[in-house]
Amino acid sequence: MCGIAGILTLKDGVPPSRNELEGMIHAVQHRGPDGYGYYLSQRVGLAHARLSIIDLAGGDQPIHNEDQSVQVVFNGEIFNYVELTAQLKQQGHRFYTHSDTEVIVHLYEEYGEAFVDHLNGQFAIALWDSRSERLILARDRTGIRPLYTIESGGRLYFSSEVKSLFAHPAIPREINLTALSEVFTFWTTLPPHSLFESVEMIPPGHLQVIENGTMKLSRYWDWSYPNEQIDNRKSLADWSEELKALMIDSVRLQLRSDVPVGAYLSGGLDSSVLTSLIKNFTDTPLRTFSIGFEDEEFDESGFQQDLVDYLGTNHTHVLCKRSDIGAAFPRVISHTESAIVRTAPTPLMLLSGAVREAGYKVVLTGEGADEVFGGYDIFKEAKVRRFWSHAPDSEWRPLILQRLYPYLKHSPTTSGAFSKRFFQQGMEHLDKPFFAHIPRWATTQRILQFFSDEARAAINQAVDFETINRILPADIETWKPLNRDQYIEANTLLSGYLLSSQGDRVAMANSIEGRYPFLDHRVIEFAATLPSRYKIMGLNEKYLLKQTMQGLIPESIRKRSKQPYRAPDSQSFFHGEKPLDYVAYLFSEERIRKAGYYNPKTVSLLLKKCARGKALGFADNMAFVGILSSMLVDELFVEQASIDSQ
Amino acid sequence: MSTEAIIRNYILENYLFTDDQSALNSTDSFLDKDILDSTGILEVIYFLEDEFGIKVEDTEMVPENLDSVNNIVSFIAKKRP
């Protein structure tokens, strides 16, 4: 795991200098504290900050091919490098390291741009072919590792994080209000937008090739669901056996490392599956880490302890208090480089700190299982709403809504006729691919009411639900409903938030690499062929995964309903009714006016409501966290000021 | 302050985040005008119970009682001794 940065001179740009590269790569030192490496030519400069995990002695980057005509810097892991190395050696390639990075240059020699199809891993790659003067920027299939670009003054700058681009004095710092509106709808910007004007992300599963003055962005992989008849000859036992073998192999590959590997335990099914597979099918010593909360509504310590007792792991538990979230939040935003609408990444940053303190650099996490195997409430909710739509006047059909959200203190299903109305939202859009997401997006969009008149006027493209069509495949409307829901979830919440703000960024804040066995592309492709009923049986989510794990995890965990990971939101930023100093400053009329994004009057009323502890629902909490986080982005990145939150 | 004024101000301040009285008619449907989300109505009920000393039964959580300022005013009048 590492950070990468670089500069490519386009037509008439000035050649990159070592000094410029140093400025950029030092800004992402947290991603790779173990050393720097550079490659410099007239056309291109590549820089690398290393976190040593594989081939500790010989894996320094950039890495090159036999005649040094191909150079690569790379952030991530290629898990199948052992098999690829053997295959490439057979094809006549000579290796000078034992690192996973080196397979990239030899695969490129062998297959050209299609090298990426052979990789099983999580990566952001910058590869320079000096013979054809071609730069390739590539990002892994699901968006685990980040990669941003900006074109300015005849050059293309690229880096793992935006702060590294901003380290260069030529790069402007401005929030893109259209992108901010996307966050306040979909929980993430939509590719290629970052939160910042002119800074673009390479979308997951894409390659950008820059050659002869042209830039070509192409997709090499996508979440895809077959329309043809699913193989009904396979029994549940067949599917289950296949899944088990695949998951064992995925875990085995992702445990490859020259440093010890730990695992996160949430108390839910997914992390329990991983720790159980490690314990039962590998010889890796089990070291686990979990987070708990003072607030009972969010805490899963009991289930975490069940699994620790069951598997006998060496375990570290971190207790997160509301005041910890308030104090750590500015640092979180300095890493997310985006507005967010929940505080949930914050405890995970505290947890990665505990992992680092324990002397670990790598953890396996259960992220991705919900998207791959159909675990989210939003999928079940959509199933119920589709069921209801068959007879919209039925009195009893909507009663099934009460089965949803048993874990919420203030559930949207407990307000009788009002909850019916809430879930009826968007019923007229039954055939739209985003049908499932309408209630969530409608609630999130309530934040837009806080925008100032000036901000509204400056938004050049209004964001509505149809905006999502920009990233959807042309034939998605022909897919099965659950598959449509999964696709949108994987390409918004997963890649743009869970793997980014709540994943890579808060782990790398403490130089920790997260690994995601459920996001092995073979697992995703296998699950895409599953009949929907084996994902959600009735309202029993991740049915096949639960069946497969019978006898391998405690029944208390296997049979419990999913509880999404959440953390206290607006309550974390007040002592009694008094906001923390930095919150009071960022919400002050003067500061809000200076930034210009929000209406000071409405923001002050929201602050007052939250201070009184009266913000109970998702909408107010998301508005508060969204506004606070965007003001922090403004303070930290646009104004380049620092925040004292202690 | 009248019951209507108390309720109007509460809705204006807490859901429309404004003190502009013209932003809300007392007959406006909270649902049709998208003023409350699903948990917003629970907050309103907490407020009513706290402010007016009433208890709202599950069966009373229907739009006829709670979906506008006027509906709430009538509902409170019925509930209070």
XYZ file of C-alpha atoms in Angstrom:
727
model
C 0.000 0.000 0.000
C 1.307 3.271 -0.967
C 0.751 6.668 -2.470
C 1.555 7.618 -6.039
C 1.838 10.950 -7.819
C 3.124 12.239 -11.113
C 3.193 14.817 -13.860
C 2.903 14.241 -17.603
C 3.900 16.989 -19.974
C 1.312 17.335 -22.708
C 1.959 19.427 -25.839
C 3.930 22.480 -24.765
C 4.234 21.955 -21.038
C 7.422 22.409 -19.052
C 9.250 19.133 -18.187
C 8.535 17.950 -14.637
C 11.154 18.491 -11.939
C 12.198 16.399 -8.953
C 11.309 19.294 -6.695
C 7.703 19.347 -7.931
C 7.360 15.603 -7.487
C 8.741 15.765 -3.957
C 6.176 18.399 -3.013
C 3.346 16.239 -4.339
C 4.411 12.913 -2.866
C 5.267 14.319 0.557
C 1.608 15.391 0.839
C 0.571 11.705 0.899
C 3.345 10.468 3.154
C 0.709 8.866 5.453
C -0.022 6.404 2.627
C 3.585 5.291 2.461
C 5.791 6.218 5.391
C 8.521 3.650 4.595
C 10.357 5.514 1.805
C 10.138 7.463 -1.475
C 11.094 6.645 -5.070
C 11.140 8.710 -8.284
C 11.424 8.379 -12.058
C 12.047 11.456 -14.131
C 12.298 12.061 -17.880
C 11.603 14.978 -20.218
C 7.976 13.937 -20.614
C 6.999 12.361 -17.340
C 7.741 12.298 -13.631
C 6.571 9.456 -11.384
C 6.733 9.463 -7.576
C 6.013 6.794 -5.016
C 5.612 6.718 -1.226
C 5.971 3.188 0.041
C 4.264 1.154 2.749
C 6.314 -2.052 2.686
C 4.159 -5.178 2.735
C 5.488 -7.571 0.066
C 9.220 -7.989 -0.730
C 10.287 -5.671 2.079
C 13.918 -5.538 0.884
C 13.530 -5.388 -2.904
C 10.144 -3.872 -3.683
C 11.092 -0.190 -3.971
C 9.285 1.614 -6.786
C 9.297 2.727 -9.571
C 9.744 -0.775 -10.981
C 10.759 -1.376 -14.585
C 10.918 -4.099 -17.213
C 14.099 -5.768 -18.522
C 15.298 -2.851 -20.697
C 13.822 -0.164 -18.410
C 11.575 1.152 -21.181
C 8.453 0.548 -19.067
C 8.240 2.143 -15.604
C 5.463 1.759 -13.082
C 4.361 3.238 -9.767
C 1.515 1.483 -8.101
C -0.623 1.691 -4.981
C -2.248 -1.512 -3.813
C -1.787 -5.242 -4.033
C -1.829 -7.805 -6.836
C -2.975 -10.871 -4.910
C -2.364 -13.390 -7.702
C 1.227 -12.211 -8.302
C 2.696 -15.606 -7.377
C 0.788 -17.350 -10.178
C 1.378 -14.475 -12.608
C 5.114 -14.434 -11.892
C 5.378 -18.168 -12.616
C 3.415 -17.772 -15.840
C 5.431 -14.752 -17.019
C 8.739 -16.465 -16.261
C 7.586 -19.358 -18.415
C 6.884 -16.825 -21.147
C 10.534 -15.726 -20.897
C 10.364 -12.637 -18.667
C 13.197 -12.003 -16.225
C 12.294 -10.656 -12.782
C 14.681 -8.600 -10.645
C 12.458 -8.397 -7.518
C 10.073 -10.642 -5.597
C 7.406 -7.945 -5.449
C 3.884 -8.048 -6.814
C 4.519 -4.748 -8.624
C 6.871 -6.282 -11.148
C 4.188 -8.460 -12.726
C 2.531 -5.275 -14.000
C 5.392 -4.242 -16.328
C 5.841 -7.762 -17.733
C 2.101 -8.262 -18.205
C 2.058 -4.953 -20.060
C 4.848 -6.129 -22.354
C 2.891 -9.293 -23.003
C -0.677 -8.001 -23.350
C -0.527 -4.208 -23.799
C -3.506 -2.351 -22.307
C -5.206 -5.687 -21.577
C -2.641 -6.325 -18.809
C -5.198 -5.172 -16.319
C -7.574 -8.060 -17.125
C -5.058 -10.463 -15.593
C -4.823 -8.724 -12.240
C -6.691 -9.959 -9.189
C -6.207 -7.133 -6.770
C -6.832 -3.613 -5.551
C -4.789 -0.988 -7.296
C -4.158 2.448 -8.707
C -1.439 2.254 -11.344
C 0.573 4.789 -13.342
C 2.577 3.062 -16.087
C 4.900 4.884 -18.481
C 5.960 3.292 -21.763
C 8.872 5.444 -22.940
C 9.085 3.800 -26.390
C 5.615 4.871 -27.450
C 5.487 7.801 -24.991
C 2.281 6.419 -23.575
C 1.006 6.924 -20.018
C -1.599 4.505 -18.642
C -3.540 5.293 -15.485
C -5.598 2.370 -14.192
C -7.877 1.794 -11.245
C -9.100 -1.502 -9.761
C -12.482 -2.952 -10.627
C -14.548 -1.776 -7.651
C -12.745 1.438 -6.691
C -10.809 0.345 -3.612
C -7.764 2.500 -4.358
C -8.155 6.151 -5.390
C -6.644 8.018 -8.340
C -7.243 11.655 -9.311
C -6.158 13.808 -12.226
C -6.199 17.444 -13.239
C -5.072 19.108 -16.447
C -3.436 22.493 -16.080
C -0.919 24.556 -18.056
C -0.146 21.911 -20.669
C 0.366 19.182 -18.096
C -1.588 16.331 -16.583
C -1.094 15.931 -12.835
C -2.183 12.734 -11.130
C -2.133 11.381 -7.600
C -3.694 9.044 -5.042
C -5.181 11.995 -3.202
C -6.317 15.499 -4.072
C -4.114 17.103 -1.400
C -1.113 15.938 -3.387
C -2.405 17.767 -6.477
C -3.036 20.840 -4.333
C 0.564 20.654 -3.108
C 1.477 21.929 -6.556
C 1.100 25.719 -6.680
C -0.374 25.632 -10.208
C -3.521 23.793 -9.102
C -6.628 25.883 -8.235
C -8.638 25.063 -5.089
C -12.386 25.415 -5.484
C -15.375 23.322 -4.447
C -17.555 22.167 -7.361
C -21.130 22.897 -6.254
C -22.614 20.436 -8.730
C -20.416 17.742 -7.204
C -21.477 18.853 -3.706
C -25.127 18.510 -4.796
C -24.291 14.971 -5.924
C -22.946 14.167 -2.444
C -26.137 15.648 -0.990
C -28.176 13.236 -3.122
C -26.216 10.028 -3.759
C -23.824 10.232 -0.737
C -20.932 10.539 -3.186
C -19.883 12.483 -6.226
C -20.502 10.604 -9.451
C -17.482 9.848 -11.640
C -15.594 11.602 -13.028
C -16.374 14.337 -10.484
C -14.368 14.812 -7.336
C -15.617 17.415 -4.883
C -13.231 19.929 -6.441
C -13.531 21.954 -9.607
C -11.520 20.442 -12.528
C -10.144 17.583 -10.398
C -11.414 14.292 -11.809
C -11.253 10.747 -10.523
C -10.388 7.791 -12.715
C -13.627 5.790 -12.331
C -13.421 2.242 -10.903
C -12.746 -0.421 -13.546
C -11.314 2.125 -16.001
C -8.069 2.821 -17.846
C -7.005 6.220 -19.051
C -4.471 6.125 -21.872
C -2.667 9.338 -22.810
C -0.714 9.137 -26.047
C 0.053 11.404 -29.029
C -1.828 14.298 -27.472
C -5.051 12.353 -26.952
C -6.661 10.997 -23.807
C -8.831 7.914 -24.003
C -10.840 6.716 -21.010
C -12.177 3.174 -21.332
C -13.903 0.695 -19.075
C -12.275 -2.723 -18.773
C -14.628 -4.243 -16.163
C -18.100 -3.628 -14.772
C -20.584 -5.150 -12.372
C -22.672 -7.078 -14.836
C -25.666 -9.365 -14.485
C -26.547 -12.003 -17.075
C -30.002 -11.762 -18.588
C -30.062 -15.302 -19.853
C -31.834 -18.073 -17.963
C -30.008 -18.887 -14.758
C -28.864 -22.470 -14.407
C -31.716 -24.001 -12.424
C -30.156 -27.446 -12.421
C -27.809 -26.330 -9.669
C -29.108 -27.051 -6.184
C -28.636 -24.794 -3.204
C -25.978 -27.256 -2.004
C -24.113 -26.914 -5.329
C -24.134 -23.124 -5.138
C -23.080 -23.271 -1.513
C -20.162 -25.617 -2.163
C -18.931 -23.440 -5.006
C -19.176 -20.294 -2.899
C -17.304 -21.842 -0.004
C -14.406 -22.922 -2.227
C -14.273 -19.491 -3.831
C -14.322 -17.615 -0.528
C -11.623 -19.830 0.952
C -9.450 -19.126 -2.083
C -10.156 -15.401 -1.959
C -9.210 -15.242 1.729
C -6.098 -17.356 1.083
C -4.943 -14.988 -1.682
C -5.670 -11.869 0.349
C -3.651 -13.138 3.292
C -0.529 -13.022 1.100
C 1.837 -10.634 2.789
C 5.322 -10.405 4.248
C 3.914 -8.686 7.348
C 1.227 -10.034 9.721
C -2.416 -9.546 8.729
C -5.289 -8.768 11.121
C -9.060 -8.639 10.656
C -11.859 -6.279 11.640
C -14.785 -7.716 13.567
C -18.058 -5.791 13.394
C -20.244 -8.362 15.099
C -22.147 -8.884 11.870
C -22.180 -11.758 9.432
C -19.564 -10.608 6.932
C -16.561 -10.064 9.161
C -17.529 -13.241 11.056
C -17.376 -15.171 7.782
C -13.862 -13.898 7.071
C -12.446 -14.551 10.530
C -13.976 -17.994 10.561
C -12.467 -18.841 7.160
C -9.060 -17.602 8.325
C -9.330 -19.692 11.474
C -10.624 -22.852 9.850
C -8.890 -22.939 6.474
C -5.540 -21.155 6.823
C -2.635 -21.253 9.241
C -2.584 -17.471 9.730
C -2.666 -16.498 13.433
C -5.903 -14.667 14.131
C -5.588 -11.099 15.394
C -8.859 -9.174 15.469
C -9.968 -5.584 16.116
C -13.389 -4.095 16.819
C -15.084 -0.823 17.653
C -17.867 -0.316 20.211
C -20.025 2.607 21.315
C -21.366 3.948 24.595
C -24.739 4.397 22.886
C -26.619 1.112 22.943
C -28.341 1.916 19.628
C -25.021 1.662 17.773
C -23.084 -0.826 19.877
C -22.491 -4.418 18.752
C -19.915 -5.400 21.378
C -21.982 -8.370 22.561
C -21.979 -9.999 19.129
C -18.297 -9.194 18.662
C -17.529 -10.930 21.952
C -19.612 -13.969 20.895
C -17.331 -14.455 17.926
C -14.139 -13.794 19.872
C -15.191 -16.485 22.368
C -16.244 -18.882 19.606
C -13.015 -18.583 17.591
C -10.642 -17.775 20.448
C -9.019 -14.814 18.722
C -6.432 -12.437 20.124
C -8.650 -9.370 20.199
C -8.462 -5.601 20.697
C -11.650 -3.634 21.385
C -11.821 0.153 21.028
C -14.594 2.076 22.768
C -15.669 5.174 20.855
C -17.323 7.999 22.756
C -19.313 10.828 21.187
C -16.606 13.290 22.234
C -14.010 11.188 20.366
C -16.007 11.635 17.157
C -16.310 15.396 17.606
C -12.596 15.730 18.312
C -11.425 13.525 15.439
C -13.847 14.732 12.759
C -11.669 17.521 11.255
C -8.822 15.030 10.789
C -11.254 12.610 9.128
C -12.293 15.273 6.623
C -8.656 16.113 5.915
C -8.430 12.505 4.693
C -11.834 12.000 3.026
C -11.283 15.180 0.961
C -15.033 15.190 0.520
C -18.187 16.218 2.278
C -19.895 13.263 3.959
C -23.378 12.910 5.444
C -22.573 10.509 8.278
C -19.862 10.505 10.960
C -19.405 6.720 10.609
C -15.909 6.938 9.022
C -14.601 8.574 12.230
C -14.673 5.541 14.553
C -13.036 3.517 11.777
C -10.150 5.974 11.713
C -9.783 5.511 15.472
C -9.859 1.749 14.918
C -7.140 1.833 12.247
C -5.071 3.807 14.762
C -5.429 0.926 17.236
C -4.375 -1.527 14.502
C -1.257 0.518 13.850
C -0.463 0.711 17.566
C -0.701 -3.076 17.730
C 2.062 -3.248 15.104
C -0.130 -4.303 12.172
C -0.221 -2.767 8.686
C -2.909 -4.885 7.008
C -6.496 -5.849 7.938
C -9.149 -7.897 6.193
C -12.647 -6.389 6.289
C -16.112 -7.627 5.342
C -16.983 -4.674 3.109
C -18.679 -5.598 -0.152
C -20.661 -8.641 0.994
C -23.900 -6.642 1.200
C -23.585 -5.408 -2.371
C -22.478 -8.777 -3.736
C -24.890 -11.076 -1.877
C -27.891 -8.785 -1.340
C -27.557 -7.712 2.293
C -28.855 -4.182 2.401
C -32.125 -3.026 3.927
C -32.641 -0.884 0.841
C -32.927 -4.096 -1.230
C -35.506 -5.562 1.147
C -37.335 -2.263 1.369
C -37.548 -2.140 -2.435
C -38.771 -5.723 -2.492
C -41.576 -4.789 -0.096
C -42.431 -1.660 -2.057
C -42.561 -3.662 -5.304
C -44.775 -6.236 -3.567
C -47.033 -3.436 -2.361
C -47.201 -1.844 -5.804
C -48.964 -4.944 -7.123
C -52.030 -3.786 -5.143
C -51.469 -0.166 -4.107
C -54.816 0.090 -2.284
C -54.178 -2.958 -0.154
C -54.346 -2.293 3.589
C -52.387 -5.373 4.609
C -49.547 -5.432 2.070
C -47.743 -2.397 3.599
C -47.934 -4.001 7.066
C -44.873 -5.968 6.064
C -42.919 -2.693 6.256
C -42.933 -3.178 10.006
C -40.509 -6.048 9.516
C -37.898 -3.542 8.331
C -35.548 -1.532 10.554
C -36.090 -3.293 13.906
C -32.781 -1.857 15.150
C -33.704 1.819 14.731
C -34.676 3.827 17.786
C -36.705 6.144 15.582
C -37.774 3.852 12.785
C -39.510 5.293 9.735
C -41.911 2.344 9.905
C -43.402 3.255 13.286
C -45.345 6.322 12.265
C -48.404 4.512 10.953
C -50.054 6.192 8.014
C -47.076 8.497 7.655
C -44.605 5.678 7.135
C -46.885 4.258 4.450
C -46.702 7.591 2.747
C -42.909 7.697 3.061
C -42.424 4.322 1.442
C -44.960 5.197 -1.240
C -42.553 7.859 -2.512
C -41.569 7.184 -6.083
C -44.087 4.364 -6.592
C -44.779 5.936 -9.969
C -41.149 5.210 -10.876
C -41.455 1.462 -10.493
C -39.704 0.821 -13.795
C -36.847 3.225 -13.191
C -33.535 1.567 -12.376
C -33.236 3.788 -9.290
C -36.666 2.874 -7.866
C -35.113 1.322 -4.740
C -33.042 4.399 -3.990
C -35.761 7.064 -4.186
C -36.655 7.183 -0.439
C -32.982 7.422 0.591
C -32.098 10.023 -2.019
C -35.225 12.077 -1.280
C -34.272 12.204 2.410
C -30.672 13.114 1.609
C -31.695 15.840 -0.839
C -33.373 17.732 1.976
C -29.881 19.138 2.613
C -30.159 21.137 -0.613
C -32.675 23.471 1.072
C -29.763 24.976 3.031
C -27.920 26.225 -0.073
C -27.681 30.013 -0.437
C -29.290 31.752 -3.398
C -25.807 32.465 -4.770
C -24.835 28.792 -4.551
C -28.023 27.736 -6.315
C -27.303 30.230 -9.087
C -23.734 28.938 -9.441
C -24.767 25.312 -9.933
C -24.487 24.835 -13.653
C -26.186 21.450 -13.756
C -29.026 20.810 -11.309
C -28.752 17.359 -9.760
C -31.853 15.183 -9.659
C -32.455 11.430 -9.507
C -32.107 11.143 -13.295
C -28.514 12.394 -12.973
C -27.596 8.832 -11.994
C -28.261 7.755 -15.594
C -24.848 9.209 -16.454
C -23.173 6.167 -14.901
C -25.686 3.413 -15.681
C -25.289 0.760 -18.407
C -27.606 1.178 -21.389
C -29.452 -2.108 -20.840
C -29.954 -1.866 -17.054
C -33.744 -1.537 -17.386
C -33.866 -5.073 -18.768
C -32.153 -6.498 -15.656
C -33.905 -8.128 -12.753
C -34.961 -5.561 -10.112
C -32.545 -6.739 -7.407
C -29.646 -6.649 -9.871
C -30.463 -3.051 -10.787
C -30.516 -2.137 -7.094
C -27.180 -3.902 -6.553
C -25.551 -2.148 -9.500
C -26.504 1.314 -8.291
C -25.454 0.526 -4.732
C -22.073 -0.809 -5.900
C -21.435 2.222 -8.097
C -22.512 4.895 -5.647
C -22.418 4.032 -1.959
C -19.784 1.291 -2.171
C -17.179 2.823 -4.459
C -17.767 6.465 -3.616
C -18.290 6.272 0.136
C -17.755 2.915 1.860
C -14.506 2.080 0.074
C -13.372 5.693 -0.037
C -14.386 7.982 2.854
C -15.156 5.056 5.138
C -12.517 2.706 3.691
C -9.185 3.598 2.082
C -9.013 7.130 3.485
C -9.580 6.446 7.176
C -7.377 3.341 7.085
C -4.546 5.069 5.225
C -4.831 7.980 7.681
C -2.957 5.609 9.995
C -0.992 3.854 7.217
C -3.232 0.776 7.359
C -4.160 -1.258 4.284
C -7.688 -2.699 4.169
C -8.318 -5.848 2.134
C -11.726 -6.985 0.903
C -12.107 -10.708 0.099
C -15.792 -10.284 -0.838
C -14.675 -7.923 -3.611
C -12.456 -10.493 -5.330
C -13.823 -10.123 -8.868
C -14.339 -13.889 -9.088
C -16.697 -13.704 -6.081
C -18.624 -10.804 -7.635
C -18.907 -12.580 -10.988
C -20.050 -15.798 -9.293
C -22.718 -13.994 -7.249
C -23.955 -12.161 -10.351
C -25.178 -15.490 -11.706
C -27.081 -16.393 -8.506
C -30.871 -16.542 -8.628
C -32.297 -13.570 -6.675
C -34.032 -15.910 -4.230
C -30.645 -17.180 -3.046
C -29.632 -13.636 -2.247
C -32.799 -12.575 -0.410
C -35.111 -15.468 0.533
C -38.367 -13.796 1.570
C -36.911 -11.015 3.683
C -33.911 -13.071 4.818
C -30.887 -11.278 3.396
C -27.624 -12.911 2.166
C -29.360 -16.260 2.273
C -26.743 -18.298 0.411
C -23.878 -16.873 2.437
C -25.686 -17.720 5.687
C -26.439 -21.237 4.488
C -22.836 -21.734 3.444
C -21.499 -20.707 6.845
C -23.687 -23.053 8.893
C -21.498 -24.663 11.563
C -18.623 -22.257 10.975
C -19.900 -19.211 12.872
C -22.064 -18.903 16.018
C -25.792 -19.336 15.351
C -26.459 -16.065 17.220
C -24.592 -14.239 14.465
C -25.736 -16.374 11.545
C -29.393 -15.857 12.386
C -29.414 -12.226 13.445
C -30.887 -9.564 11.185
C -28.418 -7.235 9.620
C -27.631 -4.137 11.649
C -25.925 -1.534 9.495
C -22.792 0.016 10.978
C -23.647 3.511 12.212
C -22.271 6.046 14.681
C -23.732 8.984 16.647
C -24.072 11.960 14.315
C -25.012 15.519 15.362
C -24.908 14.628 19.078
C -21.148 14.203 18.792
C -20.513 17.892 18.298
C -22.034 19.428 21.451
C -21.172 19.649 25.146
C -24.652 19.895 26.568
C -26.241 22.479 24.286
C -22.932 24.188 23.478
C -21.319 23.366 20.120
C -17.614 22.502 20.074
C -15.528 25.618 19.406
C -14.634 24.738 15.827
C -18.263 23.864 15.067
C -19.453 27.212 16.460
C -16.835 28.950 14.314
C -17.688 27.090 11.099
C -21.444 27.635 11.621
C -21.036 31.314 12.533
C -22.859 33.771 10.310
C -19.594 35.400 9.276
C -17.888 32.130 8.263
C -20.961 30.775 6.472
C -21.279 34.042 4.534
C -17.611 34.022 3.624
C -17.815 30.505 2.172
C -21.044 31.405 0.383
C -22.459 27.890 0.007
C -25.252 28.109 2.585
C -27.920 30.451 3.889
C -26.673 31.640 7.318
C -30.182 31.965 8.753
C -31.336 28.440 7.945
C -27.995 26.996 9.047
C -28.254 28.780 12.423
C -31.729 27.309 12.983
C -30.423 23.832 12.179
C -27.561 24.328 14.639
C -30.056 25.442 17.292
C -32.245 22.398 16.710
C -29.294 20.019 16.927
C -27.976 21.789 20.040
C -31.282 21.152 21.809
C -30.962 17.459 20.936
C -34.108 17.707 18.822
C -32.583 16.413 15.596
C -33.819 12.859 15.767
C -34.256 11.886 12.147
C -31.844 11.064 9.377
C -32.607 14.237 7.394
C -31.506 16.746 10.043
C -28.505 14.674 11.064
C -27.358 14.264 7.482
C -27.817 18.004 6.888
C -25.769 18.854 9.965
C -22.925 16.460 9.158
C -23.028 17.369 5.455
C -22.802 21.107 6.117
C -20.142 20.720 8.807
C -17.996 18.437 6.652
C -18.247 20.689 3.592
C -17.307 23.717 5.704
C -14.319 21.730 6.967
C -13.341 20.967 3.356
C -13.558 24.695 2.670
C -11.500 25.556 5.758
C -8.827 22.889 5.247
C -8.453 22.778 1.465
C -9.759 26.047 0.013
C -8.683 28.392 2.819
C -5.692 26.191 3.741
C -6.294 26.862 7.438
C -5.932 24.366 10.264
C -8.465 23.345 12.904
C -7.820 22.819 16.597
C -10.500 20.352 17.678
C -9.071 19.281 21.032
C -49.443 32.525 22.113
C -52.283 30.651 20.418
C -52.046 26.921 19.763
C -51.904 27.661 16.068
C -49.019 30.119 16.493
C -47.060 27.680 18.655
C -47.416 24.916 16.084
C -46.741 27.169 13.106
C -43.572 28.547 14.651
C -42.389 25.084 15.576
C -42.834 23.781 12.029
C -41.306 26.895 10.448
C -38.289 26.905 12.707
C -37.584 23.180 12.793
C -38.476 21.917 9.325
C -38.426 24.908 7.010
C -35.605 26.567 8.973
C -37.078 30.037 8.581
C -39.080 32.664 10.484
C -40.832 33.800 7.322
C -44.529 33.269 8.133
C -45.450 33.290 4.448
C -43.486 30.058 3.932
C -46.316 28.010 5.452
C -50.103 28.123 5.185
C -51.982 26.585 8.066
C -53.774 24.343 5.584
C -50.585 23.104 3.837
C -50.233 19.319 3.881
C -46.893 18.359 5.442
C -46.751 15.312 3.211
C -47.810 16.874 -0.068
C -45.491 19.839 0.437
C -42.653 17.526 1.466
C -42.229 19.437 4.731
C -41.729 16.402 6.959
C -39.835 13.208 6.327
C -40.819 9.898 7.902
C -39.170 10.526 11.252
C -40.121 14.196 11.229
C -43.675 13.255 12.166
C -42.344 11.376 15.212
C -40.507 14.521 16.291
C -43.734 16.504 15.907
C -45.563 14.006 18.096
C -42.865 14.260 20.797
C -43.230 18.035 20.611
C -47.028 17.924 20.921
C -46.936 15.543 23.878
C -44.317 17.685 25.595
C -45.896 21.044 24.855
C -49.572 20.249 25.318
C -49.456 17.413 27.827
C -51.356 14.973 25.622
C -50.607 11.387 24.594
C -50.927 10.453 20.942
C -52.104 6.873 20.483
C -50.833 4.746 17.593
C -54.290 4.769 16.045
C -54.289 8.557 16.093
C -51.104 8.805 14.032
C -52.994 9.514 10.832
C -52.873 12.434 8.396
C -56.384 13.601 9.409
C -54.970 14.519 12.825
C -51.408 15.549 12.049
C -50.885 16.515 8.419
C -51.272 20.306 8.663
C -51.205 23.077 11.254
C -55.007 23.273 11.191
C -55.408 19.500 11.539
C -53.131 19.525 14.574
C -54.975 22.489 16.122
C -58.297 20.606 15.833
C -56.708 17.415 17.125
C -55.252 19.180 20.180
C -58.616 20.804 20.900
C -60.258 17.349 20.881
C -57.575 15.787 23.051
C -57.326 18.422 25.748
C -59.807 18.238 28.550
